[in-house]
Amino acid sequence: AQTVTQSQPEMSVQEAETVTLSCTYDTSESDYYLFWYKQPPSRQMILVIRQEAYKQQNATENRFSVNFQKAAKSFSLKISDSQLGDAAMYFCAYRFPHSGNTPLVFGKGTRLSVIA
Amino acid sequence: DGGITQSPKYLFRKEGQNVTLSCEQNLNHDAMYWYRQDPGQGLRLIYYSQIVNDFQKGDIAEGYSVSREKKESFPLTVTSAQKNPTAFYLCASSMGSGRASTGELFFGEGSRLTVL
């Protein structure tokens, strides 16, 4: 069974600084999706960034970027120029197969605090 | 606007009572999912449905039941057999398969169930 591990239950960052959230996963497949979701205090799940495993280039969305290391099964999220609005729970998730309506497997989350 | 609507947002139940959480989507998505969220546990899959009139158990299906009579609707019943039903419940949907699919799940705002 696929598993997703987020080893940092809590992280904090100073406003305007950079922080990296870690995620590792276990799979024997070669083609899959990886995601980072943000859950602010409103509890609405918001997609931050997605990565397709067959693409070697790391995904980037404005201040958010990933470091995708397929061989190491690692998928970290870097938040640059952190803002107060970035404070939230962040969940890493995996989906196989690349095509098909299968569920996402989520990690347990990392709570990010942003210090003014 | 297209989206996923969950109701009620807050629900209180006495022990021994069944309760049904509603989830409706107007995104024309084929697949729908129910996740349970507890502190420190991430999101755990209860049930999912890839097409109408079909659904599969997730990791924690015991004490829950679902139906998928219409594409737009995927209600979740929390039965009296569920030993610890107090939790936050999230409904999600995803579009069809193939490379055109973005692979992501779209989430509702959640329902908070408290058993008194």
PDB file of C-alpha atoms in Angstrom:
ATOM      1  CA  ALA A   1       0.000   0.000   0.000  1.00  0.00           C
ATOM      2  CA  GLN A   2       1.153   3.493  -0.750  1.00  0.00           C
ATOM      3  CA  THR A   3       2.074   5.651   2.225  1.00  0.00           C
ATOM      4  CA  VAL A   4       2.907   9.316   2.612  1.00  0.00           C
ATOM      5  CA  THR A   5       5.048  10.552   5.494  1.00  0.00           C
ATOM      6  CA  GLN A   6       5.379  14.105   6.729  1.00  0.00           C
ATOM      7  CA  SER A   7       8.015  14.045   9.446  1.00  0.00           C
ATOM      8  CA  GLN A   8       7.494  17.596  10.731  1.00  0.00           C
ATOM      9  CA  PRO A   9       4.255  17.949  12.716  1.00  0.00           C
ATOM     10  CA  GLU A  10       4.937  21.644  13.242  1.00  0.00           C
ATOM     11  CA  MET A  11       7.140  24.282  11.635  1.00  0.00           C
ATOM     12  CA  SER A  12       7.551  28.011  12.054  1.00  0.00           C
ATOM     13  CA  VAL A  13       9.023  30.720   9.853  1.00  0.00           C
ATOM     14  CA  GLN A  14       9.628  34.430  10.133  1.00  0.00           C
ATOM     15  CA  GLU A  15       7.658  36.616   7.789  1.00  0.00           C
ATOM     16  CA  ALA A  16       9.522  37.179   4.482  1.00  0.00           C
ATOM     17  CA  GLU A  17      11.808  34.200   5.104  1.00  0.00           C
ATOM     18  CA  THR A  18      11.860  30.829   3.328  1.00  0.00           C
ATOM     19  CA  VAL A  19      10.698  27.526   4.755  1.00  0.00           C
ATOM     20  CA  THR A  20      10.777  23.971   3.433  1.00  0.00           C
ATOM     21  CA  LEU A  21       8.247  21.302   4.358  1.00  0.00           C
ATOM     22  CA  SER A  22       9.283  17.677   3.922  1.00  0.00           C
ATOM     23  CA  CYS A  23       7.360  14.775   2.439  1.00  0.00           C
ATOM     24  CA  THR A  24       8.381  11.248   1.541  1.00  0.00           C
ATOM     25  CA  TYR A  25       6.237   8.547  -0.005  1.00  0.00           C
ATOM     26  CA  ASP A  26       6.407   4.875  -0.718  1.00  0.00           C
ATOM     27  CA  THR A  27       5.357   3.404  -4.055  1.00  0.00           C
ATOM     28  CA  SER A  28       6.488   0.858  -6.598  1.00  0.00           C
ATOM     29  CA  GLU A  29       4.822   2.710  -9.454  1.00  0.00           C
ATOM     30  CA  SER A  30       6.544   4.992 -11.939  1.00  0.00           C
ATOM     31  CA  ASP A  31       3.701   7.252 -13.087  1.00  0.00           C
ATOM     32  CA  TYR A  32       1.692   9.097 -10.459  1.00  0.00           C
ATOM     33  CA  TYR A  33       0.657  12.500  -9.152  1.00  0.00           C
ATOM     34  CA  LEU A  34       1.932  14.302  -6.072  1.00  0.00           C
ATOM     35  CA  PHE A  35       0.184  17.255  -4.451  1.00  0.00           C
ATOM     36  CA  TRP A  36       0.518  19.805  -1.703  1.00  0.00           C
ATOM     37  CA  TYR A  37      -2.732  21.050  -0.198  1.00  0.00           C
ATOM     38  CA  LYS A  38      -3.142  23.943   2.234  1.00  0.00           C
ATOM     39  CA  GLN A  39      -5.811  23.974   4.939  1.00  0.00           C
ATOM     40  CA  PRO A  40      -6.169  27.394   6.601  1.00  0.00           C
ATOM     41  CA  PRO A  41      -8.208  27.933   9.791  1.00  0.00           C
ATOM     42  CA  SER A  42     -11.386  27.998   7.662  1.00  0.00           C
ATOM     43  CA  ARG A  43     -10.612  24.296   6.985  1.00  0.00           C
ATOM     44  CA  GLN A  44     -11.195  24.662   3.259  1.00  0.00           C
ATOM     45  CA  MET A  45      -8.695  22.469   1.392  1.00  0.00           C
ATOM     46  CA  ILE A  46      -6.822  24.465  -1.229  1.00  0.00           C
ATOM     47  CA  LEU A  47      -4.520  22.988  -3.851  1.00  0.00           C
ATOM     48  CA  VAL A  48      -1.106  24.626  -3.672  1.00  0.00           C
ATOM     49  CA  ILE A  49       0.873  22.733  -6.268  1.00  0.00           C
ATOM     50  CA  ARG A  50       0.892  19.460  -8.215  1.00  0.00           C
ATOM     51  CA  GLN A  51       3.672  17.406  -9.746  1.00  0.00           C
ATOM     52  CA  GLU A  52       3.398  14.670 -12.363  1.00  0.00           C
ATOM     53  CA  ALA A  53       5.994  12.004 -11.755  1.00  0.00           C
ATOM     54  CA  TYR A  54       6.919  11.602 -15.412  1.00  0.00           C
ATOM     55  CA  LYS A  55       7.941  15.270 -15.562  1.00  0.00           C
ATOM     56  CA  GLN A  56      11.486  15.848 -14.354  1.00  0.00           C
ATOM     57  CA  GLN A  57      11.079  19.599 -14.012  1.00  0.00           C
ATOM     58  CA  ASN A  58      10.054  20.760 -10.562  1.00  0.00           C
ATOM     59  CA  ALA A  59       6.663  22.463 -10.405  1.00  0.00           C
ATOM     60  CA  THR A  60       6.445  26.116  -9.407  1.00  0.00           C
ATOM     61  CA  GLU A  61       3.477  28.334  -8.523  1.00  0.00           C
ATOM     62  CA  ASN A  62       4.509  31.893  -7.642  1.00  0.00           C
ATOM     63  CA  ARG A  63       6.182  31.716  -4.191  1.00  0.00           C
ATOM     64  CA  PHE A  64       5.650  27.964  -3.931  1.00  0.00           C
ATOM     65  CA  SER A  65       7.988  25.427  -5.478  1.00  0.00           C
ATOM     66  CA  VAL A  66       8.772  21.779  -4.996  1.00  0.00           C
ATOM     67  CA  ASN A  67      11.918  19.718  -4.925  1.00  0.00           C
ATOM     68  CA  PHE A  68      10.887  16.417  -6.491  1.00  0.00           C
ATOM     69  CA  GLN A  69      13.449  13.653  -6.077  1.00  0.00           C
ATOM     70  CA  LYS A  70      11.860  10.621  -7.723  1.00  0.00           C
ATOM     71  CA  ALA A  71      14.581   8.111  -6.910  1.00  0.00           C
ATOM     72  CA  ALA A  72      14.565   9.159  -3.279  1.00  0.00           C
ATOM     73  CA  LYS A  73      10.743   9.330  -3.241  1.00  0.00           C
ATOM     74  CA  SER A  74      10.913  12.796  -1.778  1.00  0.00           C
ATOM     75  CA  PHE A  75       8.621  15.739  -2.508  1.00  0.00           C
ATOM     76  CA  SER A  76       9.379  18.828  -0.411  1.00  0.00           C
ATOM     77  CA  LEU A  77       7.551  22.158  -0.601  1.00  0.00           C
ATOM     78  CA  LYS A  78       9.457  25.432  -0.452  1.00  0.00           C
ATOM     79  CA  ILE A  79       7.630  28.614   0.451  1.00  0.00           C
ATOM     80  CA  SER A  80       9.566  31.767  -0.343  1.00  0.00           C
ATOM     81  CA  ASP A  81       8.904  35.235   1.075  1.00  0.00           C
ATOM     82  CA  SER A  82       6.534  33.773   3.669  1.00  0.00           C
ATOM     83  CA  GLN A  83       3.421  35.779   4.429  1.00  0.00           C
ATOM     84  CA  LEU A  84       1.056  35.746   7.398  1.00  0.00           C
ATOM     85  CA  GLY A  85      -1.595  34.226   5.151  1.00  0.00           C
ATOM     86  CA  ASP A  86       0.609  31.179   4.602  1.00  0.00           C
ATOM     87  CA  ALA A  87      -0.083  30.023   8.159  1.00  0.00           C
ATOM     88  CA  ALA A  88      -2.032  26.785   7.803  1.00  0.00           C
ATOM     89  CA  MET A  89      -1.894  23.007   7.842  1.00  0.00           C
ATOM     90  CA  TYR A  90      -0.104  21.631   4.807  1.00  0.00           C
ATOM     91  CA  PHE A  91      -0.810  18.150   3.506  1.00  0.00           C
ATOM     92  CA  CYS A  92       1.256  16.165   1.059  1.00  0.00           C
ATOM     93  CA  ALA A  93      -0.711  13.675  -1.054  1.00  0.00           C
ATOM     94  CA  TYR A  94      -0.100  10.931  -3.598  1.00  0.00           C
ATOM     95  CA  ARG A  95      -2.329   9.584  -6.345  1.00  0.00           C
ATOM     96  CA  PHE A  96      -1.935   6.500  -8.501  1.00  0.00           C
ATOM     97  CA  PRO A  97      -2.527   5.891 -11.265  1.00  0.00           C
ATOM     98  CA  HIS A  98      -1.818   9.064 -13.138  1.00  0.00           C
ATOM     99  CA  SER A  99      -5.077   8.581 -14.940  1.00  0.00           C
ATOM    100  CA  GLY A 100      -8.226   7.294 -13.285  1.00  0.00           C
ATOM    101  CA  ASN A 101     -10.406   8.406 -10.441  1.00  0.00           C
ATOM    102  CA  THR A 102      -8.559   6.853  -7.561  1.00  0.00           C
ATOM    103  CA  PRO A 103      -8.418   8.417  -4.102  1.00  0.00           C
ATOM    104  CA  LEU A 104      -5.561  10.520  -2.821  1.00  0.00           C
ATOM    105  CA  VAL A 105      -3.415   9.174  -0.007  1.00  0.00           C
ATOM    106  CA  PHE A 106      -2.556  11.935   2.453  1.00  0.00           C
ATOM    107  CA  GLY A 107       0.199  12.475   4.962  1.00  0.00           C
ATOM    108  CA  LYS A 108      -0.639  13.534   8.502  1.00  0.00           C
ATOM    109  CA  GLY A 109       0.147  17.156   7.825  1.00  0.00           C
ATOM    110  CA  THR A 110       2.524  19.895   8.949  1.00  0.00           C
ATOM    111  CA  ARG A 111       1.224  22.896  10.843  1.00  0.00           C
ATOM    112  CA  LEU A 112       3.038  26.025   9.669  1.00  0.00           C
ATOM    113  CA  SER A 113       3.146  29.155  11.814  1.00  0.00           C
ATOM    114  CA  VAL A 114       4.319  32.471  10.396  1.00  0.00           C
ATOM    115  CA  ILE A 115       5.870  34.900  12.862  1.00  0.00           C
ATOM    116  CA  ALA A 116       5.495  38.615  12.195  1.00  0.00           C
TER     117      ALA A 116
ATOM    118  CA  ASP B   1     -20.622  29.012  -9.383  1.00  0.00           C
ATOM    119  CA  GLY B   2     -19.433  25.426  -9.701  1.00  0.00           C
ATOM    120  CA  GLY B   3     -18.402  23.657  -6.601  1.00  0.00           C
ATOM    121  CA  ILE B   4     -19.088  21.170  -3.851  1.00  0.00           C
ATOM    122  CA  THR B   5     -21.647  21.852  -1.156  1.00  0.00           C
ATOM    123  CA  GLN B   6     -21.626  20.020   2.140  1.00  0.00           C
ATOM    124  CA  SER B   7     -24.383  20.301   4.706  1.00  0.00           C
ATOM    125  CA  PRO B   8     -24.848  20.776   7.521  1.00  0.00           C
ATOM    126  CA  LYS B   9     -21.672  22.584   8.485  1.00  0.00           C
ATOM    127  CA  TYR B  10     -22.117  21.681  12.145  1.00  0.00           C
ATOM    128  CA  LEU B  11     -24.102  18.751  13.495  1.00  0.00           C
ATOM    129  CA  PHE B  12     -24.708  17.404  16.952  1.00  0.00           C
ATOM    130  CA  ARG B  13     -25.897  13.890  17.576  1.00  0.00           C
ATOM    131  CA  LYS B  14     -26.774  11.792  20.554  1.00  0.00           C
ATOM    132  CA  GLU B  15     -25.143   8.425  20.967  1.00  0.00           C
ATOM    133  CA  GLY B  16     -27.059   5.665  19.221  1.00  0.00           C
ATOM    134  CA  GLN B  17     -28.468   7.894  16.497  1.00  0.00           C
ATOM    135  CA  ASN B  18     -27.700   7.655  12.811  1.00  0.00           C
ATOM    136  CA  VAL B  19     -26.918  10.867  10.977  1.00  0.00           C
ATOM    137  CA  THR B  20     -26.551  11.650   7.271  1.00  0.00           C
ATOM    138  CA  LEU B  21     -24.130  14.209   5.860  1.00  0.00           C
ATOM    139  CA  SER B  22     -24.995  15.677   2.489  1.00  0.00           C
ATOM    140  CA  CYS B  23     -22.547  16.262  -0.368  1.00  0.00           C
ATOM    141  CA  GLU B  24     -23.637  17.752  -3.699  1.00  0.00           C
ATOM    142  CA  GLN B  25     -21.449  18.781  -6.636  1.00  0.00           C
ATOM    143  CA  ASN B  26     -22.252  20.665  -9.839  1.00  0.00           C
ATOM    144  CA  LEU B  27     -18.851  20.175 -11.442  1.00  0.00           C
ATOM    145  CA  ASN B  28     -20.028  17.209 -13.525  1.00  0.00           C
ATOM    146  CA  HIS B  29     -17.300  15.113 -11.929  1.00  0.00           C
ATOM    147  CA  ASP B  30     -17.490  11.349 -12.199  1.00  0.00           C
ATOM    148  CA  ALA B  31     -15.869  10.457  -8.890  1.00  0.00           C
ATOM    149  CA  MET B  32     -16.680  11.471  -5.327  1.00  0.00           C
ATOM    150  CA  TYR B  33     -14.960  10.767  -2.026  1.00  0.00           C
ATOM    151  CA  TRP B  34     -15.476  11.003   1.717  1.00  0.00           C
ATOM    152  CA  TYR B  35     -12.564  11.627   4.077  1.00  0.00           C
ATOM    153  CA  ARG B  36     -12.456  11.892   7.825  1.00  0.00           C
ATOM    154  CA  GLN B  37     -10.052  14.303   9.531  1.00  0.00           C
ATOM    155  CA  ASP B  38      -8.925  13.952  13.140  1.00  0.00           C
ATOM    156  CA  PRO B  39      -6.184  15.976  14.860  1.00  0.00           C
ATOM    157  CA  GLY B  40      -2.775  14.529  14.063  1.00  0.00           C
ATOM    158  CA  GLN B  41      -4.225  11.889  11.724  1.00  0.00           C
ATOM    159  CA  GLY B  42      -4.383  13.692   8.411  1.00  0.00           C
ATOM    160  CA  LEU B  43      -7.206  12.736   6.050  1.00  0.00           C
ATOM    161  CA  ARG B  44      -8.360   9.138   6.048  1.00  0.00           C
ATOM    162  CA  LEU B  45     -10.533   7.682   3.298  1.00  0.00           C
ATOM    163  CA  ILE B  46     -13.981   6.378   4.274  1.00  0.00           C
ATOM    164  CA  TYR B  47     -15.659   5.587   0.933  1.00  0.00           C
ATOM    165  CA  TYR B  48     -15.344   6.599  -2.679  1.00  0.00           C
ATOM    166  CA  SER B  49     -17.398   6.248  -5.833  1.00  0.00           C
ATOM    167  CA  GLN B  50     -16.017   6.311  -9.355  1.00  0.00           C
ATOM    168  CA  ILE B  51     -19.383   6.104 -11.138  1.00  0.00           C
ATOM    169  CA  VAL B  52     -23.072   6.217 -10.324  1.00  0.00           C
ATOM    170  CA  ASN B  53     -24.454   3.165  -8.515  1.00  0.00           C
ATOM    171  CA  ASP B  54     -21.004   1.959  -7.565  1.00  0.00           C
ATOM    172  CA  PHE B  55     -18.769   2.661  -4.563  1.00  0.00           C
ATOM    173  CA  GLN B  56     -15.793   1.157  -2.745  1.00  0.00           C
ATOM    174  CA  LYS B  57     -14.737   1.007   0.877  1.00  0.00           C
ATOM    175  CA  GLY B  58     -11.797   3.037   2.001  1.00  0.00           C
ATOM    176  CA  ASP B  59      -9.471   2.460   4.927  1.00  0.00           C
ATOM    177  CA  ILE B  60     -11.994   3.240   7.694  1.00  0.00           C
ATOM    178  CA  ALA B  61     -15.413   2.256   6.281  1.00  0.00           C
ATOM    179  CA  GLU B  62     -16.684   0.434   9.372  1.00  0.00           C
ATOM    180  CA  GLY B  63     -19.700   2.171  10.863  1.00  0.00           C
ATOM    181  CA  TYR B  64     -20.381   4.240   7.741  1.00  0.00           C
ATOM    182  CA  SER B  65     -22.584   3.774   4.680  1.00  0.00           C
ATOM    183  CA  VAL B  66     -22.979   5.657   1.400  1.00  0.00           C
ATOM    184  CA  SER B  67     -25.108   5.712  -1.723  1.00  0.00           C
ATOM    185  CA  ARG B  68     -24.542   7.081  -5.227  1.00  0.00           C
ATOM    186  CA  GLU B  69     -27.891   7.212  -6.963  1.00  0.00           C
ATOM    187  CA  LYS B  70     -27.136  10.417  -8.825  1.00  0.00           C
ATOM    188  CA  LYS B  71     -23.914  11.742 -10.290  1.00  0.00           C
ATOM    189  CA  GLU B  72     -24.262  14.960  -8.321  1.00  0.00           C
ATOM    190  CA  SER B  73     -24.869  13.462  -4.890  1.00  0.00           C
ATOM    191  CA  PHE B  74     -22.890  11.251  -2.501  1.00  0.00           C
ATOM    192  CA  PRO B  75     -24.413  11.262   1.001  1.00  0.00           C
ATOM    193  CA  LEU B  76     -22.611   9.699   3.947  1.00  0.00           C
ATOM    194  CA  THR B  77     -24.478   8.069   6.821  1.00  0.00           C
ATOM    195  CA  VAL B  78     -22.692   7.765  10.136  1.00  0.00           C
ATOM    196  CA  THR B  79     -24.366   4.867  11.884  1.00  0.00           C
ATOM    197  CA  SER B  80     -24.595   4.025  15.558  1.00  0.00           C
ATOM    198  CA  ALA B  81     -22.020   1.307  14.897  1.00  0.00           C
ATOM    199  CA  GLN B  82     -19.310   3.917  14.439  1.00  0.00           C
ATOM    200  CA  LYS B  83     -17.560   3.889  17.814  1.00  0.00           C
ATOM    201  CA  ASN B  84     -15.948   7.313  17.672  1.00  0.00           C
ATOM    202  CA  PRO B  85     -17.857   9.452  15.172  1.00  0.00           C
ATOM    203  CA  THR B  86     -16.865  12.902  16.443  1.00  0.00           C
ATOM    204  CA  ALA B  87     -14.705  14.317  13.655  1.00  0.00           C
ATOM    205  CA  PHE B  88     -14.478  16.689  10.718  1.00  0.00           C
ATOM    206  CA  TYR B  89     -15.759  15.163   7.468  1.00  0.00           C
ATOM    207  CA  LEU B  90     -14.650  16.281   4.034  1.00  0.00           C
ATOM    208  CA  CYS B  91     -16.303  15.447   0.723  1.00  0.00           C
ATOM    209  CA  ALA B  92     -14.372  15.745  -2.534  1.00  0.00           C
ATOM    210  CA  SER B  93     -14.769  15.076  -6.244  1.00  0.00           C
ATOM    211  CA  SER B  94     -12.555  14.608  -9.278  1.00  0.00           C
ATOM    212  CA  MET B  95     -13.018  14.738 -13.015  1.00  0.00           C
ATOM    213  CA  GLY B  96     -12.562  11.973 -15.560  1.00  0.00           C
ATOM    214  CA  SER B  97      -9.471   9.964 -16.288  1.00  0.00           C
ATOM    215  CA  GLY B  98      -6.836  10.496 -18.929  1.00  0.00           C
ATOM    216  CA  ARG B  99      -4.042  12.999 -19.457  1.00  0.00           C
ATOM    217  CA  ALA B 100      -6.625  15.798 -19.727  1.00  0.00           C
ATOM    218  CA  SER B 101      -7.435  15.283 -16.081  1.00  0.00           C
ATOM    219  CA  THR B 102      -5.572  17.477 -13.644  1.00  0.00           C
ATOM    220  CA  GLY B 103      -5.620  14.658 -11.125  1.00  0.00           C
ATOM    221  CA  GLU B 104      -6.567  16.869  -8.218  1.00  0.00           C
ATOM    222  CA  LEU B 105      -9.461  16.532  -5.831  1.00  0.00           C
ATOM    223  CA  PHE B 106     -11.853  19.430  -5.291  1.00  0.00           C
ATOM    224  CA  PHE B 107     -13.118  19.706  -1.726  1.00  0.00           C
ATOM    225  CA  GLY B 108     -16.225  20.957   0.016  1.00  0.00           C
ATOM    226  CA  GLU B 109     -16.017  23.097   3.139  1.00  0.00           C
ATOM    227  CA  GLY B 110     -16.546  20.167   5.456  1.00  0.00           C
ATOM    228  CA  SER B 111     -18.999  19.094   8.141  1.00  0.00           C
ATOM    229  CA  ARG B 112     -18.156  19.003  11.818  1.00  0.00           C
ATOM    230  CA  LEU B 113     -19.988  16.188  13.653  1.00  0.00           C
ATOM    231  CA  THR B 114     -20.064  16.118  17.434  1.00  0.00           C
ATOM    232  CA  VAL B 115     -21.549  13.238  19.375  1.00  0.00           C
ATOM    233  CA  LEU B 116     -22.881  14.248  22.767  1.00  0.00           C
TER     234      LEU B 116
END
